[in-house]
Amino acid sequence: MKLTFVCLRLTRHSDSRSVLTAFSRELGRVALSVPAGGGKGAARTRAITMPLSIVQCETSVAPGREVMPMRQPAPATVFGRLHSHPVKQMTAMFVADLIAAVMRHGGADETVFDYLCASAAALDAASETELPNYLLCFMTGLAGALGIEPDISTWRPGRILDLREGLWRQTAPLHSDALDPASSDAAARLARMTFANMGRYRMTQAERRLALDQMIRYMAIHLGGIGAMRTLGVLRSLV
């Protein structure tokens, strides 16, 4: 069968093989066997399977087989600067790591797949003005694609965002997973951020880092698995 997928992470399995974790349109999360080592084939495969690359290949599915073969891989989309711009490259690694952490189970989800493809294209095209806000925009949109976004219709000025329930309340909940009124109002503004308008949001680095920390907290409450991400240590340097 033909598979179209977004590359997430490449892990060395043996001297001759690596395993590529990817999210595909047809099957959802998949593991693909790819060549490793110093040969030309392995080098080409590494070049086209960097984080957030979009690739097509032929494969075969067999009952009980966890790792599928990857045959005739080729780029489905060609990006200009996604993997040559240092900040974009690191951002792509984080985004891919986040998807690998939160999409651990389940089958195909075309909404998520299409969002990942659009996100990769937006990162590739992002200007230097837009780039600092990209991660905030990505995580806001990802919550929507996954169906866990806060209910913006419940927001009013001064209300408190309940992170567990995903809605704004008039009074603080009885648990500690809530934002203060100022951060709750800021969260409502960020909920309207898109890849088309992210360059118009003016924020200090401290404001972006606080917002990112709050978004990670929200994702962890609703999805789990984020604490094991390898790239959390460098994440805050990207905003």
Tab-separated table of C-alpha atoms in Angstrom:
chain	number	residue	atom	x	y	z
A	1	MET	CA	0.000	0.000	0.000
A	2	LYS	CA	1.020	3.632	-0.434
A	3	LEU	CA	1.620	5.592	2.739
A	4	THR	CA	1.872	9.376	3.179
A	5	PHE	CA	3.270	10.459	6.512
A	6	VAL	CA	4.835	13.206	8.609
A	7	CYS	CA	8.210	12.157	10.034
A	8	LEU	CA	8.585	12.404	13.812
A	9	ARG	CA	11.733	10.689	15.062
A	10	LEU	CA	14.426	8.324	13.825
A	11	THR	CA	15.876	5.808	16.315
A	12	ARG	CA	18.872	3.548	15.669
A	13	HIS	CA	17.802	-0.081	16.076
A	14	SER	CA	20.894	-1.965	14.912
A	15	ASP	CA	24.060	-1.452	12.890
A	16	SER	CA	22.100	-1.740	9.668
A	17	ARG	CA	18.566	-0.552	10.493
A	18	SER	CA	16.798	2.368	12.166
A	19	VAL	CA	13.138	2.778	13.073
A	20	LEU	CA	11.266	5.856	11.889
A	21	THR	CA	8.273	6.885	13.974
A	22	ALA	CA	5.778	8.776	11.814
A	23	PHE	CA	2.148	9.878	11.673
A	24	SER	CA	0.408	8.785	8.497
A	25	ARG	CA	-2.814	9.794	6.796
A	26	GLU	CA	-3.822	6.188	6.207
A	27	LEU	CA	-2.915	4.410	9.460
A	28	GLY	CA	-2.139	7.036	12.081
A	29	ARG	CA	1.041	6.426	14.057
A	30	VAL	CA	3.368	3.943	12.360
A	31	ALA	CA	6.895	2.565	12.753
A	32	LEU	CA	8.931	2.033	9.599
A	33	SER	CA	12.191	0.184	9.102
A	34	VAL	CA	14.803	2.248	7.273
A	35	PRO	CA	18.476	1.657	6.421
A	36	ALA	CA	21.162	2.942	8.765
A	37	GLY	CA	24.913	3.328	8.392
A	38	GLY	CA	27.131	5.362	6.109
A	39	GLY	CA	25.935	4.236	2.694
A	40	LYS	CA	24.362	6.508	0.101
A	41	GLY	CA	20.930	4.959	0.583
A	42	ALA	CA	20.988	5.505	4.323
A	43	ALA	CA	22.243	9.077	3.926
A	44	ARG	CA	19.465	9.888	1.447
A	45	THR	CA	16.864	8.371	3.760
A	46	ARG	CA	18.091	10.466	6.696
A	47	ALA	CA	17.975	13.583	4.530
A	48	ILE	CA	14.336	13.110	3.535
A	49	THR	CA	13.052	11.880	6.923
A	50	MET	CA	14.063	14.778	9.158
A	51	PRO	CA	11.430	15.941	11.693
A	52	LEU	CA	8.231	17.268	10.041
A	53	SER	CA	9.286	16.131	6.566
A	54	ILE	CA	6.300	14.858	4.583
A	55	VAL	CA	7.115	11.633	2.741
A	56	GLN	CA	5.402	9.010	0.598
A	57	CYS	CA	6.465	5.377	0.372
A	58	GLU	CA	5.286	1.890	-0.442
A	59	THR	CA	4.830	-0.521	2.446
A	60	SER	CA	3.043	-3.711	3.412
A	61	VAL	CA	0.897	-4.400	6.455
A	62	ALA	CA	0.897	-7.799	8.133
A	63	PRO	CA	-0.925	-8.964	11.287
A	64	GLY	CA	1.326	-8.763	14.323
A	65	ARG	CA	4.045	-6.785	12.532
A	66	GLU	CA	4.925	-3.698	14.574
A	67	VAL	CA	7.596	-2.283	12.240
A	68	MET	CA	6.705	-2.037	8.557
A	69	PRO	CA	9.136	-1.870	5.631
A	70	MET	CA	9.635	1.452	3.882
A	71	ARG	CA	10.135	1.083	0.134
A	72	GLN	CA	10.725	3.751	-2.512
A	73	PRO	CA	10.517	6.738	-0.133
A	74	ALA	CA	10.209	10.162	-1.767
A	75	PRO	CA	9.342	13.655	-0.501
A	76	ALA	CA	5.626	14.437	-0.814
A	77	THR	CA	6.346	18.132	-0.166
A	78	VAL	CA	9.608	19.992	-0.681
A	79	PHE	CA	10.413	22.648	1.923
A	80	GLY	CA	12.815	25.519	1.410
A	81	ARG	CA	14.206	26.438	4.856
A	82	LEU	CA	12.560	24.087	7.337
A	83	HIS	CA	15.716	22.037	7.864
A	84	SER	CA	18.391	24.621	7.040
A	85	HIS	CA	17.308	27.452	9.370
A	86	PRO	CA	18.683	26.606	12.875
A	87	VAL	CA	15.676	27.875	14.862
A	88	LYS	CA	13.167	26.309	12.473
A	89	GLN	CA	15.056	23.021	12.642
A	90	MET	CA	14.950	22.991	16.462
A	91	THR	CA	11.297	24.034	16.434
A	92	ALA	CA	10.486	21.167	14.056
A	93	MET	CA	12.207	18.754	16.449
A	94	PHE	CA	10.048	19.958	19.329
A	95	VAL	CA	6.836	19.800	17.309
A	96	ALA	CA	7.657	16.264	16.131
A	97	ASP	CA	8.568	15.227	19.682
A	98	LEU	CA	5.289	16.649	20.995
A	99	ILE	CA	3.245	14.753	18.399
A	100	ALA	CA	5.123	11.530	19.168
A	101	ALA	CA	4.353	12.035	22.872
A	102	VAL	CA	0.640	12.820	22.588
A	103	MET	CA	-0.290	10.547	19.638
A	104	ARG	CA	0.938	7.329	21.199
A	105	HIS	CA	-2.159	5.289	20.406
A	106	GLY	CA	-5.092	5.293	18.040
A	107	GLY	CA	-5.465	4.998	14.305
A	108	ALA	CA	-5.810	7.394	11.439
A	109	ASP	CA	-6.975	10.946	12.105
A	110	GLU	CA	-7.085	13.037	8.938
A	111	THR	CA	-7.817	16.232	10.884
A	112	VAL	CA	-4.582	15.870	12.850
A	113	PHE	CA	-2.641	14.753	9.771
A	114	ASP	CA	-3.824	17.743	7.722
A	115	TYR	CA	-3.035	20.067	10.612
A	116	LEU	CA	0.511	18.703	10.863
A	117	CYS	CA	1.060	19.223	7.137
A	118	ALA	CA	-0.247	22.802	7.368
A	119	SER	CA	1.921	23.410	10.436
A	120	ALA	CA	5.064	22.189	8.682
A	121	ALA	CA	4.341	24.476	5.723
A	122	ALA	CA	3.688	27.431	8.060
A	123	LEU	CA	6.977	26.855	9.887
A	124	ASP	CA	8.868	26.640	6.608
A	125	ALA	CA	7.327	29.938	5.446
A	126	ALA	CA	7.467	31.798	8.786
A	127	SER	CA	9.252	35.158	8.756
A	128	GLU	CA	11.619	36.279	11.502
A	129	THR	CA	8.740	38.338	12.945
A	130	GLU	CA	6.356	35.390	12.964
A	131	LEU	CA	8.789	32.729	14.168
A	132	PRO	CA	8.844	33.645	17.909
A	133	ASN	CA	5.073	33.108	18.120
A	134	TYR	CA	4.995	29.928	16.041
A	135	LEU	CA	5.054	27.430	18.922
A	136	LEU	CA	2.231	29.225	20.731
A	137	CYS	CA	0.185	29.210	17.545
A	138	PHE	CA	0.970	25.561	16.835
A	139	MET	CA	-0.089	24.380	20.288
A	140	THR	CA	-3.288	26.446	20.157
A	141	GLY	CA	-4.219	24.897	16.822
A	142	LEU	CA	-3.198	21.399	17.918
A	143	ALA	CA	-5.607	21.571	20.859
A	144	GLY	CA	-8.339	22.377	18.346
A	145	ALA	CA	-7.349	19.541	16.001
A	146	LEU	CA	-7.427	17.126	18.942
A	147	GLY	CA	-10.766	18.447	20.194
A	148	ILE	CA	-9.480	19.603	23.593
A	149	GLU	CA	-9.388	23.369	23.075
A	150	PRO	CA	-10.896	25.516	25.872
A	151	ASP	CA	-14.456	26.695	25.228
A	152	ILE	CA	-13.848	30.315	24.207
A	153	SER	CA	-17.593	31.044	24.368
A	154	THR	CA	-17.347	30.937	28.178
A	155	TRP	CA	-14.758	33.725	28.337
A	156	ARG	CA	-15.599	37.120	29.766
A	157	PRO	CA	-13.096	39.766	30.981
A	158	GLY	CA	-11.837	38.875	34.451
A	159	ARG	CA	-13.002	35.262	34.408
A	160	ILE	CA	-10.692	32.406	35.444
A	161	LEU	CA	-9.626	29.620	33.073
A	162	ASP	CA	-10.202	26.196	34.617
A	163	LEU	CA	-7.498	24.066	32.985
A	164	ARG	CA	-9.146	20.772	33.888
A	165	GLU	CA	-12.578	21.633	32.489
A	166	GLY	CA	-11.333	23.798	29.631
A	167	LEU	CA	-13.655	26.715	30.314
A	168	TRP	CA	-13.663	30.142	31.921
A	169	ARG	CA	-15.388	30.461	35.320
A	170	GLN	CA	-16.669	33.437	37.287
A	171	THR	CA	-15.000	32.123	40.456
A	172	ALA	CA	-11.934	29.974	41.060
A	173	PRO	CA	-12.466	26.182	41.093
A	174	LEU	CA	-11.711	24.103	44.175
A	175	HIS	CA	-8.546	22.665	42.627
A	176	SER	CA	-5.232	24.343	41.736
A	177	ASP	CA	-5.292	23.769	37.962
A	178	ALA	CA	-6.500	27.238	37.029
A	179	LEU	CA	-4.964	30.486	35.790
A	180	ASP	CA	-5.128	33.873	37.440
A	181	PRO	CA	-7.446	36.448	35.814
A	182	ALA	CA	-4.664	38.204	33.862
A	183	SER	CA	-3.314	34.943	32.448
A	184	SER	CA	-6.866	33.780	31.745
A	185	ASP	CA	-7.527	36.907	29.658
A	186	ALA	CA	-4.212	36.379	27.847
A	187	ALA	CA	-5.208	32.767	27.092
A	188	ALA	CA	-8.430	34.017	25.497
A	189	ARG	CA	-6.457	36.352	23.227
A	190	LEU	CA	-4.074	33.552	22.230
A	191	ALA	CA	-7.022	31.288	21.406
A	192	ARG	CA	-7.632	33.532	18.385
A	193	MET	CA	-4.075	33.227	17.072
A	194	THR	CA	-3.649	31.593	13.656
A	195	PHE	CA	-0.715	31.046	11.319
A	196	ALA	CA	-2.092	33.908	9.227
A	197	ASN	CA	-2.108	36.469	12.060
A	198	MET	CA	0.607	35.235	14.456
A	199	GLY	CA	3.036	37.899	13.256
A	200	ARG	CA	0.720	40.638	14.543
A	201	TYR	CA	0.847	39.459	18.162
A	202	ARG	CA	3.310	41.570	20.144
A	203	MET	CA	4.639	39.835	23.256
A	204	THR	CA	7.772	39.984	25.347
A	205	GLN	CA	9.955	36.903	25.651
A	206	ALA	CA	8.841	36.507	29.287
A	207	GLU	CA	5.164	36.623	28.226
A	208	ARG	CA	5.724	34.027	25.511
A	209	ARG	CA	7.582	31.693	27.857
A	210	LEU	CA	4.851	31.970	30.491
A	211	ALA	CA	2.169	31.284	27.880
A	212	LEU	CA	4.102	28.288	26.564
A	213	ASP	CA	4.520	26.865	30.075
A	214	GLN	CA	0.765	27.215	30.608
A	215	MET	CA	-0.020	25.534	27.291
A	216	ILE	CA	2.258	22.597	28.120
A	217	ARG	CA	0.539	22.324	31.497
A	218	TYR	CA	-2.872	22.273	29.790
A	219	MET	CA	-1.749	19.628	27.298
A	220	ALA	CA	-0.289	17.481	30.083
A	221	ILE	CA	-3.584	17.591	32.013
A	222	HIS	CA	-5.647	16.495	29.015
A	223	LEU	CA	-3.246	14.200	27.163
A	224	GLY	CA	-0.394	13.150	29.429
A	225	GLY	CA	2.928	11.862	28.123
A	226	ILE	CA	4.530	15.267	27.691
A	227	GLY	CA	6.830	14.899	30.673
A	228	ALA	CA	8.883	12.288	28.783
A	229	MET	CA	9.671	14.586	25.861
A	230	ARG	CA	13.377	14.804	25.071
A	231	THR	CA	13.225	18.391	23.819
A	232	LEU	CA	11.612	20.087	26.817
A	233	GLY	CA	15.022	21.245	28.016
A	234	VAL	CA	15.556	23.487	24.981
A	235	LEU	CA	11.930	24.382	24.307
A	236	ARG	CA	11.839	27.659	26.216
A	237	SER	CA	14.836	28.995	24.280
A	238	LEU	CA	12.769	28.911	21.073
A	239	VAL	CA	10.254	31.602	22.071
